[in-house]
Short mmCIF file of C-alpha atoms in Angstrom, two decimals:
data_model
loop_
_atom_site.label_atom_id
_atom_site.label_comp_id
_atom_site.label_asym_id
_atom_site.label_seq_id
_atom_site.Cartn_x
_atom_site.Cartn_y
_atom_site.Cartn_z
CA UNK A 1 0.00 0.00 0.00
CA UNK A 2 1.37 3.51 -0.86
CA UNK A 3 1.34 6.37 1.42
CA UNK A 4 -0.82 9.11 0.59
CA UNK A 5 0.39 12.08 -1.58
CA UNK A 6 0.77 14.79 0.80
CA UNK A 7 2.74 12.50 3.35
CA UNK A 8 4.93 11.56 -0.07
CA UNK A 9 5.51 15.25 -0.84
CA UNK A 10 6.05 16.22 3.27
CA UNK A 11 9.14 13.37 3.26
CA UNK A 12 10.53 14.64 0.18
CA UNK A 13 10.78 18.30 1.47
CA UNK A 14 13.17 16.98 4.28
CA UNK A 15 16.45 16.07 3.67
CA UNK A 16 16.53 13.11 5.46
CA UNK A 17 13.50 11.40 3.89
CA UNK A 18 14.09 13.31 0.27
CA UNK A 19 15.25 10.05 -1.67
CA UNK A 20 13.27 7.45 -0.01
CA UNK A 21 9.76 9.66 -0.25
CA UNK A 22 10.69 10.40 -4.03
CA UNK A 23 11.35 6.17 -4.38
CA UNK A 24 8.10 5.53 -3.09
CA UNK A 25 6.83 8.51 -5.47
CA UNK A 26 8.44 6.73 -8.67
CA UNK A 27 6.63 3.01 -7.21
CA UNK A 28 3.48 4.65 -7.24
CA UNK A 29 3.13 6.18 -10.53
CA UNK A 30 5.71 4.15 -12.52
CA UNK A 31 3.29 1.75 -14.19
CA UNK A 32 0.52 4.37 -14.79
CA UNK A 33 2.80 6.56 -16.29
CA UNK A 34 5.23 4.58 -18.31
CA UNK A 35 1.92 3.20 -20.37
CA UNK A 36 0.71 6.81 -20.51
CA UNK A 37 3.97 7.29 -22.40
CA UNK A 38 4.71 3.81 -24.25
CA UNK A 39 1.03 4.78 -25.72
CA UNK A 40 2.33 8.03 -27.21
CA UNK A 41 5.86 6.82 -28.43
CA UNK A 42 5.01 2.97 -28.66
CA UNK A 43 8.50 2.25 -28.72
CA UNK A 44 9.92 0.30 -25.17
CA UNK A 45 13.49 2.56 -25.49
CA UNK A 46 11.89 5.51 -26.10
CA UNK A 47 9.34 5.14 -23.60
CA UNK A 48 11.84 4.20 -20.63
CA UNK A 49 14.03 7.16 -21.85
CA UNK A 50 10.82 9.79 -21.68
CA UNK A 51 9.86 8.20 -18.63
CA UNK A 52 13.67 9.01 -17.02
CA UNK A 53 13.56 12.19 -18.00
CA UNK A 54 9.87 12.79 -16.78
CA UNK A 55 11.26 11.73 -13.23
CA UNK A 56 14.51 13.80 -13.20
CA UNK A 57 11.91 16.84 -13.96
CA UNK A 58 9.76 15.63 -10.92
CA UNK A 59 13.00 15.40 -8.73
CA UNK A 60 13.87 18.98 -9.77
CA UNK A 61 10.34 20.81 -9.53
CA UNK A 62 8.79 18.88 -6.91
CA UNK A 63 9.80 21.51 -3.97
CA UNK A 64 8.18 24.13 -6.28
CA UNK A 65 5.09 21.68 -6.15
CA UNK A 66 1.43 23.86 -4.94
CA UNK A 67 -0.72 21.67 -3.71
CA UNK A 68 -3.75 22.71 -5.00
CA UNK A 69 -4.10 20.38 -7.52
CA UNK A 70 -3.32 16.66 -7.60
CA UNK A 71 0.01 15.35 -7.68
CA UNK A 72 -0.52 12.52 -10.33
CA UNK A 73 -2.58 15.17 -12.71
CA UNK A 74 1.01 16.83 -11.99
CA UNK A 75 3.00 14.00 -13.18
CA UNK A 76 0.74 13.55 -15.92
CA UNK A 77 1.57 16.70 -17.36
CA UNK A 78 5.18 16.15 -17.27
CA UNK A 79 4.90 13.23 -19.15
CA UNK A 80 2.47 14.56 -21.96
CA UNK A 81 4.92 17.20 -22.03
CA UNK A 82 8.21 15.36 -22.23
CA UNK A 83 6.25 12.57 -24.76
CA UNK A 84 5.35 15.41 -27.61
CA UNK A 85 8.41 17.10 -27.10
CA UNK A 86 9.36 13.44 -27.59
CA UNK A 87 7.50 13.14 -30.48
CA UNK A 88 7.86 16.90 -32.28
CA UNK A 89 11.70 15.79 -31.99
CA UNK A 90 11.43 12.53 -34.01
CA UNK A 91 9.54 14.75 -36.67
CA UNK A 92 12.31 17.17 -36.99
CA UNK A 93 15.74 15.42 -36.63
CA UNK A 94 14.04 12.94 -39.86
CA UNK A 95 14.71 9.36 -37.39
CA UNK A 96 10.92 8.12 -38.24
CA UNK A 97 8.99 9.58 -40.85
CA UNK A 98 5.98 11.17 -39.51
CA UNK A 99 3.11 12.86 -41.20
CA UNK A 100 1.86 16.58 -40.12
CA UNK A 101 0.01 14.29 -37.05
CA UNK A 102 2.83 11.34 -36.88
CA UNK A 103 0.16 9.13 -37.73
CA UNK A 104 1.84 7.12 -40.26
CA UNK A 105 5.21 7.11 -38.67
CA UNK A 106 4.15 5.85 -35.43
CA UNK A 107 1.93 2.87 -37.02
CA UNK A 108 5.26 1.83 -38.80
CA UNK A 109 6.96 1.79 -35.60
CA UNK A 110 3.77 -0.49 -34.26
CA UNK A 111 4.08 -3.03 -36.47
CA UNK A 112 7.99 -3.59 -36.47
CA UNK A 113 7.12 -4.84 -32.87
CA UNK A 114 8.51 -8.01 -32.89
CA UNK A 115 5.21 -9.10 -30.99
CA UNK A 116 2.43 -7.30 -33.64
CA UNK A 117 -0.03 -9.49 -34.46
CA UNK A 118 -2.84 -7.72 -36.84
CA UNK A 119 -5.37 -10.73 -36.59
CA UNK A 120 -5.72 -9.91 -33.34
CA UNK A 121 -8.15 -6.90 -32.01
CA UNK A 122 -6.01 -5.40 -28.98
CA UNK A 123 -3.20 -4.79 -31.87
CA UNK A 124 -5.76 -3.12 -34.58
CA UNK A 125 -7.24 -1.39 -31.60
CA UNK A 126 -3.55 0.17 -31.62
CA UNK A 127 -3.07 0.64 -34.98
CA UNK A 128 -6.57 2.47 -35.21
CA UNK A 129 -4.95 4.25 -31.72
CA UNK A 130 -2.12 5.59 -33.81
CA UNK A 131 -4.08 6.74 -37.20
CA UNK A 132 -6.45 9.83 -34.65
CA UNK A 133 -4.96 13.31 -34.37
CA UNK A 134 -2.53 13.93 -31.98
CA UNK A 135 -4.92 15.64 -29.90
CA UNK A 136 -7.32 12.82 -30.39
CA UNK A 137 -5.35 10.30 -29.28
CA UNK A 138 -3.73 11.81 -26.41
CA UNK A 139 -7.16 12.58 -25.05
CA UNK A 140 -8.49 9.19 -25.92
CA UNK A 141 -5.74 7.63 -23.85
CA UNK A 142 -6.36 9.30 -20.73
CA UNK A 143 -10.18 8.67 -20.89
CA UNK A 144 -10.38 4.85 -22.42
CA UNK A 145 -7.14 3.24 -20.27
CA UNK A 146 -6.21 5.69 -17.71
CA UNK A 147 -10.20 6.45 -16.91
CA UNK A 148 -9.18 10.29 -16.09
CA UNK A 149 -11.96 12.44 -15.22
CA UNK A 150 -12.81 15.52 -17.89
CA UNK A 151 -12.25 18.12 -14.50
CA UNK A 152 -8.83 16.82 -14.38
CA UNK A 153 -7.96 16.68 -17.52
CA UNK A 154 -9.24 19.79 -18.30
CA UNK A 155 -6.72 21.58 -15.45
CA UNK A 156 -3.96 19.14 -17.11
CA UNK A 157 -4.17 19.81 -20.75
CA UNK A 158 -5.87 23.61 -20.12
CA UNK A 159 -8.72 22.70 -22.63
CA UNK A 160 -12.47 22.88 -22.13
CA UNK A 161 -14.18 19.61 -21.42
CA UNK A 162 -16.90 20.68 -23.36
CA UNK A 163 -14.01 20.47 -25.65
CA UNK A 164 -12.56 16.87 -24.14
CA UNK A 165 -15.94 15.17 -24.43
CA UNK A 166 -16.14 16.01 -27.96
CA UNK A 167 -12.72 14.68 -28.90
CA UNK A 168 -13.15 11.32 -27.45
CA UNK A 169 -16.60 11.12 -29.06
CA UNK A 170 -14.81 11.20 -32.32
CA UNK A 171 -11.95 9.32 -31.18
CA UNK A 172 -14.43 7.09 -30.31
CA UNK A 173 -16.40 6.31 -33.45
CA UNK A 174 -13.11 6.73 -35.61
CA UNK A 175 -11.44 4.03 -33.81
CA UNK A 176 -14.30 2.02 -34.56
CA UNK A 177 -14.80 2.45 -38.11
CA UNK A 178 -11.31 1.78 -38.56
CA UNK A 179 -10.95 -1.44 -36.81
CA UNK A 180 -14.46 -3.09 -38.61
CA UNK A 181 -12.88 -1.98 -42.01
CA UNK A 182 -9.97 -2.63 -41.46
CA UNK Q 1 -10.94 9.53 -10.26
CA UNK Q 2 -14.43 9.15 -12.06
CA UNK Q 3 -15.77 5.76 -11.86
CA UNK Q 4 -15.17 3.31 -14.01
CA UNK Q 5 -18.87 2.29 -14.42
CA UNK Q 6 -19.75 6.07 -15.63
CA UNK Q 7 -16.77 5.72 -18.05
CA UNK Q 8 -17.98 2.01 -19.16
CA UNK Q 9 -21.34 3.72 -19.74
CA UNK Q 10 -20.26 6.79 -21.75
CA UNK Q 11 -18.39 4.92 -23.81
CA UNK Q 12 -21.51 2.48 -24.30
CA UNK Q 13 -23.08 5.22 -25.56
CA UNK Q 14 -21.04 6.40 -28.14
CA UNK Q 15 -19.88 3.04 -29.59
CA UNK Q 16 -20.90 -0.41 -27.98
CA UNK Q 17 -18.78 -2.23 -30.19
CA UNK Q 18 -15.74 -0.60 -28.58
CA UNK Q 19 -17.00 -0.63 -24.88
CA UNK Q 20 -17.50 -4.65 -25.63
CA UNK Q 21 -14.09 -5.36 -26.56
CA UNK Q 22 -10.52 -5.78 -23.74
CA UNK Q 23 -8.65 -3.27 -23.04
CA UNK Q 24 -5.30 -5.55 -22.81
CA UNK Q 25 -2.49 -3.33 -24.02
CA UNK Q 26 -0.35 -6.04 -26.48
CA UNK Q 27 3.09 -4.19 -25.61
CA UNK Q 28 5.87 -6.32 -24.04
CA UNK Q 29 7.90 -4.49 -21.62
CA UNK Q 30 11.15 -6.31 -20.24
CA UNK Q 31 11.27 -8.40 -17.39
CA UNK Q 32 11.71 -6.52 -13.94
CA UNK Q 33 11.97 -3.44 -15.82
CA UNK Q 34 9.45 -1.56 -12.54
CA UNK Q 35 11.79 -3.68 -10.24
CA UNK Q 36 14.64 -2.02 -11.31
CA UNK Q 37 13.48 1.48 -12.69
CA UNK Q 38 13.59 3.30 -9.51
CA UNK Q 39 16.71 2.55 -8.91
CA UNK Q 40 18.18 3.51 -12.12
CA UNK Q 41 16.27 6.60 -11.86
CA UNK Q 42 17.87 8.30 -8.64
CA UNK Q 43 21.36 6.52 -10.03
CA UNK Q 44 20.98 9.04 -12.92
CA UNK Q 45 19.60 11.95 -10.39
CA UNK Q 46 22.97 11.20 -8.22
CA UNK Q 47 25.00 11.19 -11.13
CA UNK Q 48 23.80 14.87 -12.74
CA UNK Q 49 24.10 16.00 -9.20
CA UNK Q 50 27.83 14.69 -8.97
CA UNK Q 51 28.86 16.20 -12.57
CA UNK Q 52 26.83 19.58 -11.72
CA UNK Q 53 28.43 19.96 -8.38
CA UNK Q 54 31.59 19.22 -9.99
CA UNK Q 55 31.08 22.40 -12.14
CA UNK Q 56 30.30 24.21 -9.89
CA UNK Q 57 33.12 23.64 -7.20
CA UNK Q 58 35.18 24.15 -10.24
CA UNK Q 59 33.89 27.36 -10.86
CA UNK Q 60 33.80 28.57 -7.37
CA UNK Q 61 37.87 28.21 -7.31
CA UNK Q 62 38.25 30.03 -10.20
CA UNK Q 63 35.53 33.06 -10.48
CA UNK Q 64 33.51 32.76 -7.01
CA UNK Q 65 31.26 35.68 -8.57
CA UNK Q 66 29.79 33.60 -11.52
CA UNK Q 67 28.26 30.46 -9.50
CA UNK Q 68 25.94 33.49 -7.73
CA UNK Q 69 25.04 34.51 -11.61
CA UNK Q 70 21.56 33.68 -12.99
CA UNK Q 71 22.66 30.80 -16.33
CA UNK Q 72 19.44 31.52 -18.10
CA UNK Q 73 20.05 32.95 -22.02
CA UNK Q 74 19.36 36.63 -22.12
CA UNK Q 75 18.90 36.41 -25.90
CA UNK Q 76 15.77 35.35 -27.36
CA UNK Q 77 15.06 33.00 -30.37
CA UNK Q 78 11.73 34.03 -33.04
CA UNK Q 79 9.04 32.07 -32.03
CA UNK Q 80 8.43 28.81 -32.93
CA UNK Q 81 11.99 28.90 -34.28
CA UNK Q 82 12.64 25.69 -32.75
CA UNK Q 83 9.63 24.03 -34.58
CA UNK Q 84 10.79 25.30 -38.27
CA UNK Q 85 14.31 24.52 -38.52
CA UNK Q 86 14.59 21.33 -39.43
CA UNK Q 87 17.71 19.76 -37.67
CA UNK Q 88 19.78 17.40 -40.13
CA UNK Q 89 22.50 14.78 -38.88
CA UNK Q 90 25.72 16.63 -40.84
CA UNK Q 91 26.73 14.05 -43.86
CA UNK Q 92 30.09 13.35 -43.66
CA UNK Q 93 31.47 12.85 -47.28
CA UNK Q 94 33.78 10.18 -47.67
CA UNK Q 95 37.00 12.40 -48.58
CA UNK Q 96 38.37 11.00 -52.40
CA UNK Q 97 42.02 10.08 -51.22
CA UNK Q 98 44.46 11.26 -53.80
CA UNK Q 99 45.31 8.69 -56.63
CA UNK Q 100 48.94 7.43 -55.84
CA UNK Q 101 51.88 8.12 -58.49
CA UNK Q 102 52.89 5.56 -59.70
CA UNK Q 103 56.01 4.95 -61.36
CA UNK Q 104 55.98 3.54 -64.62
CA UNK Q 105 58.46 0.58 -65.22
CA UNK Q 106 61.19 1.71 -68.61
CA UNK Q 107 59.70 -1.17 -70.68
CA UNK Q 108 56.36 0.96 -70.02
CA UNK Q 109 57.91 3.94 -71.59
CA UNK Q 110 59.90 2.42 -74.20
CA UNK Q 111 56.86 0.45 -75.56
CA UNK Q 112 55.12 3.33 -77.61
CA UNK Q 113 58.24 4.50 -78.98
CA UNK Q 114 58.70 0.81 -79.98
CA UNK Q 115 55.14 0.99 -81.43
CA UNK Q 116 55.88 4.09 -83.08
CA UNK Q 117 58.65 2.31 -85.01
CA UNK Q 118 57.07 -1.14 -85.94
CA UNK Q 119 54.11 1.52 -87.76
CA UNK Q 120 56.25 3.44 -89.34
CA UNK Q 121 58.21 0.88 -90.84
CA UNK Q 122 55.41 -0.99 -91.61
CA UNK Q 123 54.16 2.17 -93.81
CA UNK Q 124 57.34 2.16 -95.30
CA UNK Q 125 57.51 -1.23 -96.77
CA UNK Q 126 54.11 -1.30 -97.76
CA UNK Q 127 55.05 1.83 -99.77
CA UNK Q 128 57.71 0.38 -101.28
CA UNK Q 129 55.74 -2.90 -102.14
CA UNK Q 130 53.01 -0.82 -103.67
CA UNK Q 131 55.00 1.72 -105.74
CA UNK Q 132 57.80 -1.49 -106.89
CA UNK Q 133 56.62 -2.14 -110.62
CA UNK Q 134 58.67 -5.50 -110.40
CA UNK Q 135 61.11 -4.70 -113.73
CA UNK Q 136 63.90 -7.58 -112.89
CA UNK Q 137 61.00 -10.05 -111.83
CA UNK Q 138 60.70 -13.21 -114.29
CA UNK Q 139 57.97 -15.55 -114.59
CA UNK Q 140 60.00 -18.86 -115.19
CA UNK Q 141 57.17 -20.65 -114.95
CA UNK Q 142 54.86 -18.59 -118.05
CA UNK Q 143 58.25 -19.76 -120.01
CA UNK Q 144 57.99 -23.39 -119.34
CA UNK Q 145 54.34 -23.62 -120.32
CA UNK Q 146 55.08 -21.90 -123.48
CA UNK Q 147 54.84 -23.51 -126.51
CA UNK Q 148 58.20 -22.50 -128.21
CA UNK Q 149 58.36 -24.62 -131.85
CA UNK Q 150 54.80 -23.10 -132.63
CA UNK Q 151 55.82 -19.78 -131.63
CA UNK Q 152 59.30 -19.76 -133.52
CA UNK Q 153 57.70 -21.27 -136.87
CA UNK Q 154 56.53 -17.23 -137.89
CA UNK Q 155 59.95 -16.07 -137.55
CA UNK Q 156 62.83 -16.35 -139.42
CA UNK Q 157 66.16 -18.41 -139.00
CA UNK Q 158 68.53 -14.69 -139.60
CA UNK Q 159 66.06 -13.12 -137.19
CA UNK Q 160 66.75 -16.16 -134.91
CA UNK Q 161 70.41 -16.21 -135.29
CA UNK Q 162 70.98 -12.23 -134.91
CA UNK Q 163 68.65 -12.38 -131.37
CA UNK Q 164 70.98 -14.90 -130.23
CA UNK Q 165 74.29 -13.00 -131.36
CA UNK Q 166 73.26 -10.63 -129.02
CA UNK Q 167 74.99 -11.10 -125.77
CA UNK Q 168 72.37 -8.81 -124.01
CA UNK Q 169 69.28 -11.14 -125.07
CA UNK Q 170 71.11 -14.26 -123.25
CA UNK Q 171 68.59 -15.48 -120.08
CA UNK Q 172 70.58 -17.22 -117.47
CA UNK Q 173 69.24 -19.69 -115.52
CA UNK Q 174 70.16 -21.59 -112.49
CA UNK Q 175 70.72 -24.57 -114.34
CA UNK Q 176 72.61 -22.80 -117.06
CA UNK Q 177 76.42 -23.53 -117.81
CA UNK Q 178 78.48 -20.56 -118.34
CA UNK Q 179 79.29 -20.73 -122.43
CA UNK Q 180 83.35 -21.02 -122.73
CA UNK Q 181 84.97 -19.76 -125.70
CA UNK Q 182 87.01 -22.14 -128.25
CA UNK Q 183 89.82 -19.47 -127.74
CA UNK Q 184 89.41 -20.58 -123.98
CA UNK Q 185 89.43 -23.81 -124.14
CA UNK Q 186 92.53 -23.80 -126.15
CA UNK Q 187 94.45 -21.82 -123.76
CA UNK Q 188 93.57 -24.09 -120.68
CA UNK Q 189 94.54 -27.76 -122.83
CA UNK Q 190 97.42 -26.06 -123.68
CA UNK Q 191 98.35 -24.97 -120.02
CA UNK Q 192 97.91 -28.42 -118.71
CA UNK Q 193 99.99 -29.83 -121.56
CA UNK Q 194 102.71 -27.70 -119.87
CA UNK Q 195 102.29 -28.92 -116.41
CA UNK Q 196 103.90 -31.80 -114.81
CA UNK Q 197 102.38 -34.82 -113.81
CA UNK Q 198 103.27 -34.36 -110.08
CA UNK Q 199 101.99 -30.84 -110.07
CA UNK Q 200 98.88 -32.25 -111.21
CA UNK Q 201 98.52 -34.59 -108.86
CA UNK Q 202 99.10 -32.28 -106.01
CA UNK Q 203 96.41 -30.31 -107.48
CA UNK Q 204 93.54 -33.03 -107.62
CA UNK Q 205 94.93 -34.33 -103.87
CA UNK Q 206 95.02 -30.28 -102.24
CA UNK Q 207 91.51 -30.01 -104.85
CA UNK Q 208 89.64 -33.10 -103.45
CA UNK Q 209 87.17 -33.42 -101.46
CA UNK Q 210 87.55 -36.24 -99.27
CA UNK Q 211 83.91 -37.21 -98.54
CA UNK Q 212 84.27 -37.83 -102.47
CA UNK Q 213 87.22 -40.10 -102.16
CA UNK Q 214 85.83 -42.21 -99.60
CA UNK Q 215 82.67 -42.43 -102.03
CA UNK Q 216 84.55 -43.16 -105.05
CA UNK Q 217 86.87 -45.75 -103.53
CA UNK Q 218 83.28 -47.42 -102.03
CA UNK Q 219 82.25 -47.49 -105.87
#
């Protein structure tokens, strides 16, 4: 069982209890947030090295951490962040070929995984994942695996959920008419 | 969090087909990777730390005054200059190394000369050949097959015998004897006549060939 976030964040403001509170933060949020990442850059390496460089942000900004919001909405942002930065650099430096929404590019990288399988539905489910909008997709992911509520990810990606709610509705249907024509 | 049944139901609304399918992510991630992540994660923090510190102590001997200095860039980029320029990997060009000089062995050099001379005297006999109208050349063998009686019957025997008193007119052959004068003959009879039997025979002996002797004596 994990100790609750404000206990997390009081050990990490002493000195004494800095590195094992921020150990404990990195075993809670790990999981959640290395497949929040894996989902935007599919690839394992480029995942784990997003996912280092989310923490070494968290380890650095975490004093500056105001508590009026929640600390995993927090760490979600960070790794949204550090993922499309990810991503926008892959579409400049030329290493994957990636349409004006990296669509094409990052279905590519999909299906050199040595375990794709495109019989199967939980890998065209993916592939249909990877052909939305950036915006689409990113918004899909929180709602569909990470079950965020709008509120949050409203404060998290600054967007209306008016706004939200609309994307995954179209996320939604696209990803359906995708995978039963597919 | 929002719970998952409202979530379930939303997404029942807007398309059954995808709230009645798993959501089992297919991606493999490597064994113990969440074992061992934490710990390669504050590994890395220590590490920066170690370098930055580093820096800094460095710094602090030499200029005290510059660790207590803001590092943030004063200038400013255009906006979304980071976006536009696209970054390319420099392409290092394979540098052309220089072709090596090579020295040429003499029979190398010699050769066109040698060339030069076989053509030219090539041209030069075939010239000659060519322009050579072939005035001393005799066909001995349009002679043999020439029927000679028939073709002496037109002419007549003072015609004959004044062609053939003219030295000029004589055709030598390889077979031919040299003609000898009477007046010739005379004068080498007589000379023997005056010559003594042994210088005669030490003639023929200094005069013979031996291979003959042997022959003769076989015979």
């Amino acid at each position: 069982m994990y100790a609750d976030d404000k206990e997390l964040l009081r050990q990490f403001n002493q000195t004494d209890t800095k590195e094992r509170a921020f150990t404990a933060i990195i075993q809670k949020y790990q999981e959640k947030l290395y497949w929040h990442v894996r989902r935007l850059v599919v690839v394992h390496d480029d995942a784990n090295d997003v996912l280092q460089n989310v923490f070494i942000k968290v380890w650095n900004g975490l004093n500056k951490f105001r508590e009026d919001s929640h600390l995993y909405t927090w760490l979600y942002r960070i790794a949204t962040n550090e993922s499309l930065s990810f991503l926008e650099k892959l579409k400049r430096n030329g290493t994957i070929s990636l349409d004006e929404e990296g669509s094409e590019g990052l279905s590519n990288q999909l299906r050199a995984d040595s375990h794709f399988d495109e019989k199967k539905l939980e890998w065209r489910l993916q592939l249909a994942i990877q052909h939305l909008p950036e915006r689409q997709r990113l918004v899909f992911n929180l709602r569909y695996y990470d079950e965020m509520p709008y509120q949050d990810m409203s404060r998290m990606l600054e967007t209306s959920e008016g706004s939200l709610k609309a994307s995954y509705h179209h996320a939604a249907r696209k990803i359906e008419e995708f995978i039963k024509n597919y | 969090m929002k719970s998952k049944e409202d979530i379930s139901g939303e997404l029942s609304d807007i398309s059954p087909f995808l709230a009645g399918i798993q959501k089992p992510i297919p991606y493999h991630v490597p064994e113990d990777y969440f074992a061992e992540l934490p710990r390669l994660i504050l590994a890395n923090i220590q590490q920066k730390e170690k370098r930055e510190n580093e820096i800094s102590s460095e710094l602090a001997a030499i200029a005290p005054l510059l660790n207590t200095i803001s590092k943030k860039q004063v200038q400013a980029v255009p906006n979304g200059y980071f976006n536009q320029v696209i970054f390319m990997p420099p392409v290092f060009q394979e540098q052309k190394k220089p072709a090596s000089v090579v020295k040429l062995p003499s029979i190398r050099r010699w050769l066109p000369m040698a060339a030069a001379a076989v053509i030219t005297g090539i041209l030069i006999t075939g010239a000659f050949l060519f322009t050579d109208n072939g005035d001393n050349y005799i066909e001995y063998e349009k002679y043999t097959r020439m029927d000679m009686p028939a073709g002496l019957t037109g002419i007549s025997e003072a015609d004959i015998e004044k062609y053939l008193n003219e030295p000029e007119h004589t055709v030598f052959t390889q077979s031919a004897t040299v003609p000898v004068s009477e007046e010739a003959w005379f004068d080498v009879n007589n000379t023997i006549q005056l010559l003594s039997d042994e210088v005669l025979s030490q003639y023929i002996t200094e005069n013979t060939d031996p291979a003959e002797t042997g022959s003769a004596a076989k015979k």
